[in-house]
Short mmCIF file of C-alpha atoms and ligand atoms in Angstrom, two decimals:
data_model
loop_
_atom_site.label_atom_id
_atom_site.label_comp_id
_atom_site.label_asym_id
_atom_site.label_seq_id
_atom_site.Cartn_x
_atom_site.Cartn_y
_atom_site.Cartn_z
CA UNK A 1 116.95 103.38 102.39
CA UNK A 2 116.49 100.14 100.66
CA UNK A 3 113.56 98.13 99.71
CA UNK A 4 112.21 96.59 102.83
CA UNK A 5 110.69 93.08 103.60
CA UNK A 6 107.28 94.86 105.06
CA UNK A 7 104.55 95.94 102.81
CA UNK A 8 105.79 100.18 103.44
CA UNK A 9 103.40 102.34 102.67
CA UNK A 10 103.94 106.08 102.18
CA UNK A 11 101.89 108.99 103.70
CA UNK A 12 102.00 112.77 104.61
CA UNK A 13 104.30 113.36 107.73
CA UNK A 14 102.11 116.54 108.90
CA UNK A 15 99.76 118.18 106.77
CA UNK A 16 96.34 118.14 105.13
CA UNK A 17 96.27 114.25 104.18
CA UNK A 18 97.90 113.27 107.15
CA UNK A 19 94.62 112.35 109.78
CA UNK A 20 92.94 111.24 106.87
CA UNK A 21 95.70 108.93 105.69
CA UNK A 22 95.71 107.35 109.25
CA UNK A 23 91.86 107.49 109.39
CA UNK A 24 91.53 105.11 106.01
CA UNK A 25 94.44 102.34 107.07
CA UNK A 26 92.54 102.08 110.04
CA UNK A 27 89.76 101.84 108.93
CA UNK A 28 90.11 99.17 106.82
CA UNK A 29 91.62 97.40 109.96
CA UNK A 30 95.39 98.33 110.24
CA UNK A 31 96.69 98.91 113.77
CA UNK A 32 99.76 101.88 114.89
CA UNK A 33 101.39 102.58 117.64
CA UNK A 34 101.66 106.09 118.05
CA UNK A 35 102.32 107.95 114.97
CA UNK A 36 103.18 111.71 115.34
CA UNK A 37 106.76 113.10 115.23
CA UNK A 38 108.12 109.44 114.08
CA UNK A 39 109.30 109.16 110.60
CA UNK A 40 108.57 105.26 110.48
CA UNK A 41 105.76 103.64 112.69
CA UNK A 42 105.30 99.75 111.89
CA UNK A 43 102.06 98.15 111.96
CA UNK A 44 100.74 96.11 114.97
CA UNK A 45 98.85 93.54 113.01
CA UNK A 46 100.28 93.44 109.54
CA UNK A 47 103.38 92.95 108.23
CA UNK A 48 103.27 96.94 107.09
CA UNK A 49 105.10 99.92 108.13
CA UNK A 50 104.24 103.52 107.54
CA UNK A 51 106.82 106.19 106.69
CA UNK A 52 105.71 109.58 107.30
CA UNK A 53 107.58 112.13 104.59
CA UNK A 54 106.71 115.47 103.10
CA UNK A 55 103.86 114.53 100.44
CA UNK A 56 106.34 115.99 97.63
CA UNK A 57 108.88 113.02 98.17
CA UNK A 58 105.97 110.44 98.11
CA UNK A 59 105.70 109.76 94.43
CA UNK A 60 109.58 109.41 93.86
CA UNK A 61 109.89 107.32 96.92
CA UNK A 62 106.98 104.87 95.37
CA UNK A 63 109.05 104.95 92.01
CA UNK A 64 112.17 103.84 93.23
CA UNK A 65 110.37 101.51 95.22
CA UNK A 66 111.77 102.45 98.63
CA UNK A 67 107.78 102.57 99.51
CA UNK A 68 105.59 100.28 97.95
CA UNK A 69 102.40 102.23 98.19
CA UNK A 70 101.75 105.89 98.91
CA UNK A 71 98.78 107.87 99.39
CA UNK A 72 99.45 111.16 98.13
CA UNK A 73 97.56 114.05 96.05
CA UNK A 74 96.73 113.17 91.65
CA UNK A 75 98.56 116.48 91.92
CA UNK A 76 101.99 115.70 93.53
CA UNK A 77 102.35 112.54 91.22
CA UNK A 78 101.44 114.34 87.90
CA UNK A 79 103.70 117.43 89.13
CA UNK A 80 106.40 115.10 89.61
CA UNK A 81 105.65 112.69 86.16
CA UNK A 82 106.03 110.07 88.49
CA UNK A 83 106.09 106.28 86.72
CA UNK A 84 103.82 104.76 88.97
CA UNK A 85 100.47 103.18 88.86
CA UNK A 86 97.30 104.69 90.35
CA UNK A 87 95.50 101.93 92.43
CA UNK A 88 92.61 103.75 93.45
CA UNK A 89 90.98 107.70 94.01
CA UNK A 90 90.78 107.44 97.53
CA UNK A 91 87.68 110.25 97.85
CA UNK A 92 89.16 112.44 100.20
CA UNK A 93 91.91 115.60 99.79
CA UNK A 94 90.12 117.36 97.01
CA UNK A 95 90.91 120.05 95.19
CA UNK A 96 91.89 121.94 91.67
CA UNK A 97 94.75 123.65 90.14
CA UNK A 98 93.56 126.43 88.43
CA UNK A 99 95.19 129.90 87.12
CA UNK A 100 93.75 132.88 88.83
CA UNK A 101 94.94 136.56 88.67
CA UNK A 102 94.23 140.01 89.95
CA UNK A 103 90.44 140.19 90.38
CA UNK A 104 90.15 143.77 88.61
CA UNK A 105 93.08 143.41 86.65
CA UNK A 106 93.90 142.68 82.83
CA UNK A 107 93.57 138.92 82.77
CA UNK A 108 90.19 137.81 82.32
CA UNK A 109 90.35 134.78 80.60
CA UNK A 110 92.68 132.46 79.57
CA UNK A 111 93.88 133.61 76.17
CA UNK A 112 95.16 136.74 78.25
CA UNK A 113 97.73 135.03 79.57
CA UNK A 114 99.85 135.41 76.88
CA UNK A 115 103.67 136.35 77.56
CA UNK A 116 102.45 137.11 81.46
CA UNK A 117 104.58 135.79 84.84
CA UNK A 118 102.78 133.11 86.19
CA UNK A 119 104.28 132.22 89.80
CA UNK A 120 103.25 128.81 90.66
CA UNK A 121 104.05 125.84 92.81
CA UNK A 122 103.17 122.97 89.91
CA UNK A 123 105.89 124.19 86.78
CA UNK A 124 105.09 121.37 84.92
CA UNK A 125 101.27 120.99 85.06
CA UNK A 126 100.62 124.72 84.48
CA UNK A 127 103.02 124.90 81.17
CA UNK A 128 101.53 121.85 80.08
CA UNK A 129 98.17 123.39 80.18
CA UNK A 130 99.89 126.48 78.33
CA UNK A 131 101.29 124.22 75.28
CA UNK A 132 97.83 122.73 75.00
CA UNK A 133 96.59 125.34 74.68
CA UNK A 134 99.15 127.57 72.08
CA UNK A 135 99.71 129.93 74.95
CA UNK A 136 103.57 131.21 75.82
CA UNK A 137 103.44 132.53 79.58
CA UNK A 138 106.89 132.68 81.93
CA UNK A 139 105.90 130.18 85.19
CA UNK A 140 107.95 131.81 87.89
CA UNK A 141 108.28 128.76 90.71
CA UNK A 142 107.51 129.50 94.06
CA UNK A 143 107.42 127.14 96.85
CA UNK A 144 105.05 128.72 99.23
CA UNK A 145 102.47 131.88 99.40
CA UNK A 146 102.35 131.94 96.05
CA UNK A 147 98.77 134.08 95.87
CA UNK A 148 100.88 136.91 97.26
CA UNK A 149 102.98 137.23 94.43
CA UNK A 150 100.68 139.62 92.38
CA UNK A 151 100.80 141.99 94.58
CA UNK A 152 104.54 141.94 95.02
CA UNK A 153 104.74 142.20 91.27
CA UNK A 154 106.22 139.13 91.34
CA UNK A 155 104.09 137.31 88.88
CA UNK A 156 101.31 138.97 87.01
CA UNK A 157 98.80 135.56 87.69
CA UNK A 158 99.40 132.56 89.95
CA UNK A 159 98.51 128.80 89.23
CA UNK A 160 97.72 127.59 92.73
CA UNK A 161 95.61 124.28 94.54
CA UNK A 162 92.12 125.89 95.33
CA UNK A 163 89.28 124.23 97.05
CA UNK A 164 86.89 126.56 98.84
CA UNK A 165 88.06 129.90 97.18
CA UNK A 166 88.61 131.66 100.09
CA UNK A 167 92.22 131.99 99.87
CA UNK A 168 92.13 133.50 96.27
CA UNK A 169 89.54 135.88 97.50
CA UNK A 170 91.31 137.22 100.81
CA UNK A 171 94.17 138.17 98.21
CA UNK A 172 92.29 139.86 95.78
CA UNK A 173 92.31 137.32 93.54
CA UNK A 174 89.48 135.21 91.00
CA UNK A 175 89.93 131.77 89.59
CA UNK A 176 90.07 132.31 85.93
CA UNK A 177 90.24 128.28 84.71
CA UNK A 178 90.99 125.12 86.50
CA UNK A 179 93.68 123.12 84.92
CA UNK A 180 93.34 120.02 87.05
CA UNK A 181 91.49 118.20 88.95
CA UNK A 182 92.78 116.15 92.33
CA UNK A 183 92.20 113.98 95.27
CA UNK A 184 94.25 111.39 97.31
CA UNK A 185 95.01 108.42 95.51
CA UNK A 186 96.84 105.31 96.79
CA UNK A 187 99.61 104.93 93.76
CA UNK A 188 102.07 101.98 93.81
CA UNK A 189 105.48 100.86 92.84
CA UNK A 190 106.03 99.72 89.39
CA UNK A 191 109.04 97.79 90.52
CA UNK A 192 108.77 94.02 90.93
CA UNK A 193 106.75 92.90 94.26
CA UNK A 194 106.97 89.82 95.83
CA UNK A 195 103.51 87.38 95.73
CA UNK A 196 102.87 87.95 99.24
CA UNK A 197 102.80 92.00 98.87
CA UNK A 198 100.59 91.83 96.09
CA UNK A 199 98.12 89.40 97.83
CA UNK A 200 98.62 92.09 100.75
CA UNK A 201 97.94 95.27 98.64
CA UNK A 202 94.82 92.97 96.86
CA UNK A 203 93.10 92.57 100.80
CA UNK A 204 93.90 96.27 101.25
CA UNK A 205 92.12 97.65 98.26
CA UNK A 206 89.09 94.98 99.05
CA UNK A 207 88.95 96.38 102.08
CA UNK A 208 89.06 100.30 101.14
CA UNK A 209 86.04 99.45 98.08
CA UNK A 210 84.31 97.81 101.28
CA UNK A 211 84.70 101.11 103.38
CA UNK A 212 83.91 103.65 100.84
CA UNK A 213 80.78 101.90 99.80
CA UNK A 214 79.96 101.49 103.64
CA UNK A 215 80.43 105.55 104.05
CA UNK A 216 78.13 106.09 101.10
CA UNK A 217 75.41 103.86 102.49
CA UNK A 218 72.54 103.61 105.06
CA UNK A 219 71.03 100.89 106.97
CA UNK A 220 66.92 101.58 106.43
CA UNK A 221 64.37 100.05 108.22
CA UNK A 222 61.15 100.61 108.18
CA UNK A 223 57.32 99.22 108.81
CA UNK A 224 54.69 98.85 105.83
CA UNK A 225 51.66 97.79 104.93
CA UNK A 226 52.23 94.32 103.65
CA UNK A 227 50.55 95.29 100.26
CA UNK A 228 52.82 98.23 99.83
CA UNK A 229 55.98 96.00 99.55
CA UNK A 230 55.86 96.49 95.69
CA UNK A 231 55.65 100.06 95.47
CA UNK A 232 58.18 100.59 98.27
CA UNK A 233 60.88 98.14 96.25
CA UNK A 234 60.26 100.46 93.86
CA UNK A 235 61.44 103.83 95.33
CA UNK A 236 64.35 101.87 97.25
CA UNK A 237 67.34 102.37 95.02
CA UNK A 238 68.57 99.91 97.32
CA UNK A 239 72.18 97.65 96.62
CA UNK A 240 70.41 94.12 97.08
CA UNK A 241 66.68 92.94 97.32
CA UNK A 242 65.23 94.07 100.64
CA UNK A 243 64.63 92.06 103.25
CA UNK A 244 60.93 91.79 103.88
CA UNK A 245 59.86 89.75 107.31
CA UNK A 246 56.08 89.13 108.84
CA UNK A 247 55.41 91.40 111.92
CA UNK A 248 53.29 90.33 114.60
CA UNK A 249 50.43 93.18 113.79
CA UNK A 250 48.20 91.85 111.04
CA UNK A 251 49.14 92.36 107.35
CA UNK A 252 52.19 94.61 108.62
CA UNK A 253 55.67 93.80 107.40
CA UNK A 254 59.44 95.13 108.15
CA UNK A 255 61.41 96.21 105.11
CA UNK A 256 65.51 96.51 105.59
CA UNK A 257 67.56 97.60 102.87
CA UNK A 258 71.04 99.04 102.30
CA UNK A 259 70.30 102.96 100.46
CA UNK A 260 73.08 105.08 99.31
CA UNK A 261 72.73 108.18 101.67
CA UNK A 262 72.28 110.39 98.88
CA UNK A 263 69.28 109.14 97.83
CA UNK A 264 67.89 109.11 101.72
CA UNK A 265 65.92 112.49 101.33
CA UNK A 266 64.52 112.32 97.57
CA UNK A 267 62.96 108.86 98.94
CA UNK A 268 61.80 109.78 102.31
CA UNK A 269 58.93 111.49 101.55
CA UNK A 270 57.63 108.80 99.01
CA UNK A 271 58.48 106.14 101.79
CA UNK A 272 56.02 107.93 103.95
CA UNK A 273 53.02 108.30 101.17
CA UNK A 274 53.28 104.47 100.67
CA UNK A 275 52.12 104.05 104.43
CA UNK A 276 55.37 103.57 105.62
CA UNK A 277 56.41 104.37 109.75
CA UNK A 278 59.02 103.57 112.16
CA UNK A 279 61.69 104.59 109.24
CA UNK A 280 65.42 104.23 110.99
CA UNK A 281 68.41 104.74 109.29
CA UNK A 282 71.56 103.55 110.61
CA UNK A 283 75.07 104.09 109.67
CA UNK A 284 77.30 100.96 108.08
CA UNK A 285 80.89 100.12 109.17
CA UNK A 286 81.77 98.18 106.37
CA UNK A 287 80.50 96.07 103.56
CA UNK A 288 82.01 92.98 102.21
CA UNK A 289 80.82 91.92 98.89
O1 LIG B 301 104.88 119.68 104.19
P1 LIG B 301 104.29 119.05 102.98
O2 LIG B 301 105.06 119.34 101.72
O3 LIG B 301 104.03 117.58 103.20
O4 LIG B 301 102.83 119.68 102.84
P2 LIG B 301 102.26 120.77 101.82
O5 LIG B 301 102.19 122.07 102.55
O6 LIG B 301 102.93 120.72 100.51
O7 LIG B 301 100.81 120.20 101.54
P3 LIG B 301 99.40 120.41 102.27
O8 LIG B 301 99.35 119.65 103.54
O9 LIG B 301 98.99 121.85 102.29
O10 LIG B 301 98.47 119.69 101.16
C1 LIG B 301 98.64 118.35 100.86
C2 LIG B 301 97.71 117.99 99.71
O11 LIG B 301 96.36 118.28 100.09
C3 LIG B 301 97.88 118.74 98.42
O12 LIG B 301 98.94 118.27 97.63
C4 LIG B 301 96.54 118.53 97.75
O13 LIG B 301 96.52 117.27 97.10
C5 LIG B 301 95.57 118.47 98.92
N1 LIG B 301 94.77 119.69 99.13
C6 LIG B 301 93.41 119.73 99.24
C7 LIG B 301 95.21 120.95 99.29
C8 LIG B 301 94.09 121.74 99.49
N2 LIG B 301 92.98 120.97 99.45
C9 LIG B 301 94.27 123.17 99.70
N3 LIG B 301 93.27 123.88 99.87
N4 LIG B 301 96.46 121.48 99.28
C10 LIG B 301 96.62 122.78 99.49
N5 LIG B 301 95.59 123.64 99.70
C11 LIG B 301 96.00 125.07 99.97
C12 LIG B 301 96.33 125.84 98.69
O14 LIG B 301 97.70 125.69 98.38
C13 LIG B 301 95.99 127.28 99.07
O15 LIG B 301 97.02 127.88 99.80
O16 LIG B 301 94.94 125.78 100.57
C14 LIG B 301 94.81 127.08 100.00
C15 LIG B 301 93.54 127.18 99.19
O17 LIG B 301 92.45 126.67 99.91
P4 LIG B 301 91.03 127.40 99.82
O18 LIG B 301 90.09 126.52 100.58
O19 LIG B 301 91.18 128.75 100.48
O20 LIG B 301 90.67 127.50 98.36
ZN1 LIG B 302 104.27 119.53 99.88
#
């Protein structure tokens, strides 16, 4: 496939990242047509088109520059020592390599892996790990299922993707030490792009810091006692000056501010001891800055 006159931008054909791929190009204002079972989809409103592969081929593609963009796990591109650049952690997808082995077995910490059979699906980040750290194990590579392996005497340990634990523990397995840490990330070409793509890609990121500040923040509003105003600038952390406007009830004022949600509940209850009432929060759909 050669390089293409359309911004193309990678993404998971069916799996995890998939929905949320589509989710965040939306979001930030990018029209499909229908997108499942098509291994290219082009963009309604932008001169962009998607191609949907298996998230393994993503970093190569974005090397060779047959995609200009990919989202994709930190994983898959250090796994595959892709040369490309990381634009941006796209805060969704994450989880952590780590080495975890039989849960009442031998290996208990990481010095015991020592001349064991480690099956994994990431050869390259888990002996890595083992040179840093003076440690000669055998990585056996497996494609799929690897946390079986131990019990097929396979591999004596695995290095697998974790994120809630429950796989590891439904095979009789504990995580001894995470090796790395991943989410999505949007990586791009280091081949030569035209000005236009780059202006493109430029709006695109805008747009994603714009929606991932949104998602992190809440509209508050809220009516005080005008001589609280001070004290209630105070507690709100908020992202600009609030906006503080006359009511019609006597000495009574409206305060709106933009909070980041996870400050919402450790102000709350000072909000209220300042006199505060009528305390709405609303969700944002994007910021601009
Ligand atoms: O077909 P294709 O090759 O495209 O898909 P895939 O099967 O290789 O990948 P997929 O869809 O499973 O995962 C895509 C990406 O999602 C990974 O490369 C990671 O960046 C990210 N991700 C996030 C995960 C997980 N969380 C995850 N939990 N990838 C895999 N898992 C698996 C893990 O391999 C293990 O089997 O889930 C199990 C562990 O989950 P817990 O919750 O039980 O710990
Ligand atoms: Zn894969």
């Amino acid at each position: 496939m050669e390089s293409s006159s359309s911004l193309r931008i990678a993404i998971q054909k069916n799996g995890r990242l998939t929905e949320k791929s589509i989710d965040l190009l939306e979001n930030i204002g990018l029209r499909f047509d229908e997108y499942k079972n098509r291994l290219m989809v082009r963009c309604r409103n932008f001169d962009v088109e998607l191609l949907l592969i298996r998230d393994d081929d993503i970093p190569e593609y974005v090397q060779d520059g047959v995609c200009d963009l990919g989202l994709v796990g930190a994983n898959v591109t250090a796994e595959k020592q892709a040369d490309v650049t990381v634009l941006r952690d796209l805060d969704f997808g994450y989880c952590r390599l780590s080495l975890a082995a039989p849960k009442n077995g031998d290996i208990k910490e990481v010095t015991d892996f020592e001349s064991t059979r480690v099956a994994t699906s990431y050869p390259v980040l888990t002996q890595k790990y083992f040179q840093e750290q003076g440690i000669t194990a055998r990585t056996v590579e497996i494609s799929g299922a690897v946390e079986i392996t131990p019990t097929l005497d396979v591999a004596d340990a695995i290095c697998d993707i974790v994120s809630s634990g429950s796989t590891l523990r439904a095979n009789g397995l504990k995580e001894i030490q995470p090796i790395f840490q991943s989410q999505t990330q949007m990586i791009k070409t280091n081949k030569e792009l035209p000005q236009e793509k780059l202006e493109l890609i430029e709006k695109f990121l805008i747009r994603i810091e714009g929606s991932q500040t949104a998602e992190k923040s809440r509209y508050i509003m809220m009516n005080a006692p005008e001589n609280s105003v001070e004290e209630i600038i105070r507690i709100i952390p908020s992202l600009k000056s609030p906006t503080v406007l006359p009511l019609a009830e006597k000495d009574m004022v409206a305060i709106h501010s933009v909070i980041p949600i996870k400050k919402f509940w450790d102000v709350m209850e000072q909000l209220k001891e300042t006199g505060a009432t009528g305390i709405v929060i609303l969700p944002i759909e994007n910021m601009i800055f």
